[in-house]
């Protein structure tokens, strides 16, 4: 399969190349795309050198699938050009996620909504992906009424420049800032811009995307999203109220048997999920499972995953794998 990776030089794009390689996605030809400043530079994939090209040149080469991680405005502008040429786009930005004509997909949860007519498919927000992977099996069993989530998000979620800011600050080097404040040795309770209701866009993404992916508008979600000076992945403290009573050991079993989930919950041996352990892994790690003793049918847990992998690259590649396995790539749009 001919695969274009748009944003191939970025944090997600670089991880995308690694994941495509590791998962042995059948790439017969890679077409790396980045901004004008990177055109002509070379990247290595599976031991072969590839030159970065423009989006226009990539379209001319007629890839079967284009995986985008180049920001929302690039996506809004360029994804339709690829789609109009019959190329299936899987997009990591927030540009298309809440568009009612586009599918928002986490394969463990709702891959079955995909059809050959879906030419632009949205990859959800990283903090939402890891949460819904854990919520879905619990929703199926106990029906979730309400979720209260607070996040502890890695600087890798903001891209290359944010990682540079953290290390510049740590090393006492002056440099450009992507956060409004120092991030090293600090905690910033703002991710993305504020919206009219006082929530940030990141918080609203978690609220709205969860309902769309789970296909259930009745799930109430409230979120506080926070940036911390960490690299390996995002962590989330999640309080879940169910409609039905649950048994804690059964919850452990449900999660342990759920696709993509690893339960790390052994407090006697101080075992719980942490970003250092989740780093460069594909799974969603769940632990600190315990009853919320202040109200019935309510569970507390801690969810950690590598935002660049399951939160972005791995989820996108899994979507491509699903499409390929069902022969949904490269077919013309039904008229
Ligand atoms: N980081 C995460 O955890 C995460 C998770 C989920 C989704 N995402 C989304 O993925 C996207 C990229 O994130 P990132 O963290 O990888 O950012 P990043 O490290 O800043 O990389 C941005 C990439 O986009 C390319 N680009 C910029 N403008 C372009 C244009 N006009 N045409 C083609 N390519 C262009 C850049 O190329 P140059 O090198 O040439 O500038 C670079 O390859 C964003 O939409 C982000 O919201 C990120």
PDB file of C-alpha atoms in Angstrom, residues 59-60 62-63 79-88 119:
ATOM      1  CA  UNK A  59      -1.525  13.668  -4.222  1.00  0.00           C
ATOM      2  CA  UNK A  60      -0.015  13.263  -7.695  1.00  0.00           C
ATOM      3  CA  UNK A  62      -1.825   8.680  -5.640  1.00  0.00           C
ATOM      4  CA  UNK A  63      -1.299   7.099  -2.221  1.00  0.00           C
ATOM      5  CA  UNK A  79      -7.433  16.664   3.693  1.00  0.00           C
ATOM      6  CA  UNK A  80     -10.320  17.406   1.252  1.00  0.00           C
ATOM      7  CA  UNK A  81      -7.807  17.614  -1.632  1.00  0.00           C
ATOM      8  CA  UNK A  82      -6.590  14.099  -0.813  1.00  0.00           C
ATOM      9  CA  UNK A  83     -10.141  12.826  -0.244  1.00  0.00           C
ATOM     10  CA  UNK A  84     -11.356  14.301  -3.553  1.00  0.00           C
ATOM     11  CA  UNK A  85      -8.582  12.342  -5.278  1.00  0.00           C
ATOM     12  CA  UNK A  86     -10.035   9.148  -3.751  1.00  0.00           C
ATOM     13  CA  UNK A  87      -7.351   8.861  -1.048  1.00  0.00           C
ATOM     14  CA  UNK A  88      -8.515   7.755   2.404  1.00  0.00           C
ATOM     15  CA  UNK A 119     -12.731   9.340   2.995  1.00  0.00           C
TER      16      UNK A 119
END
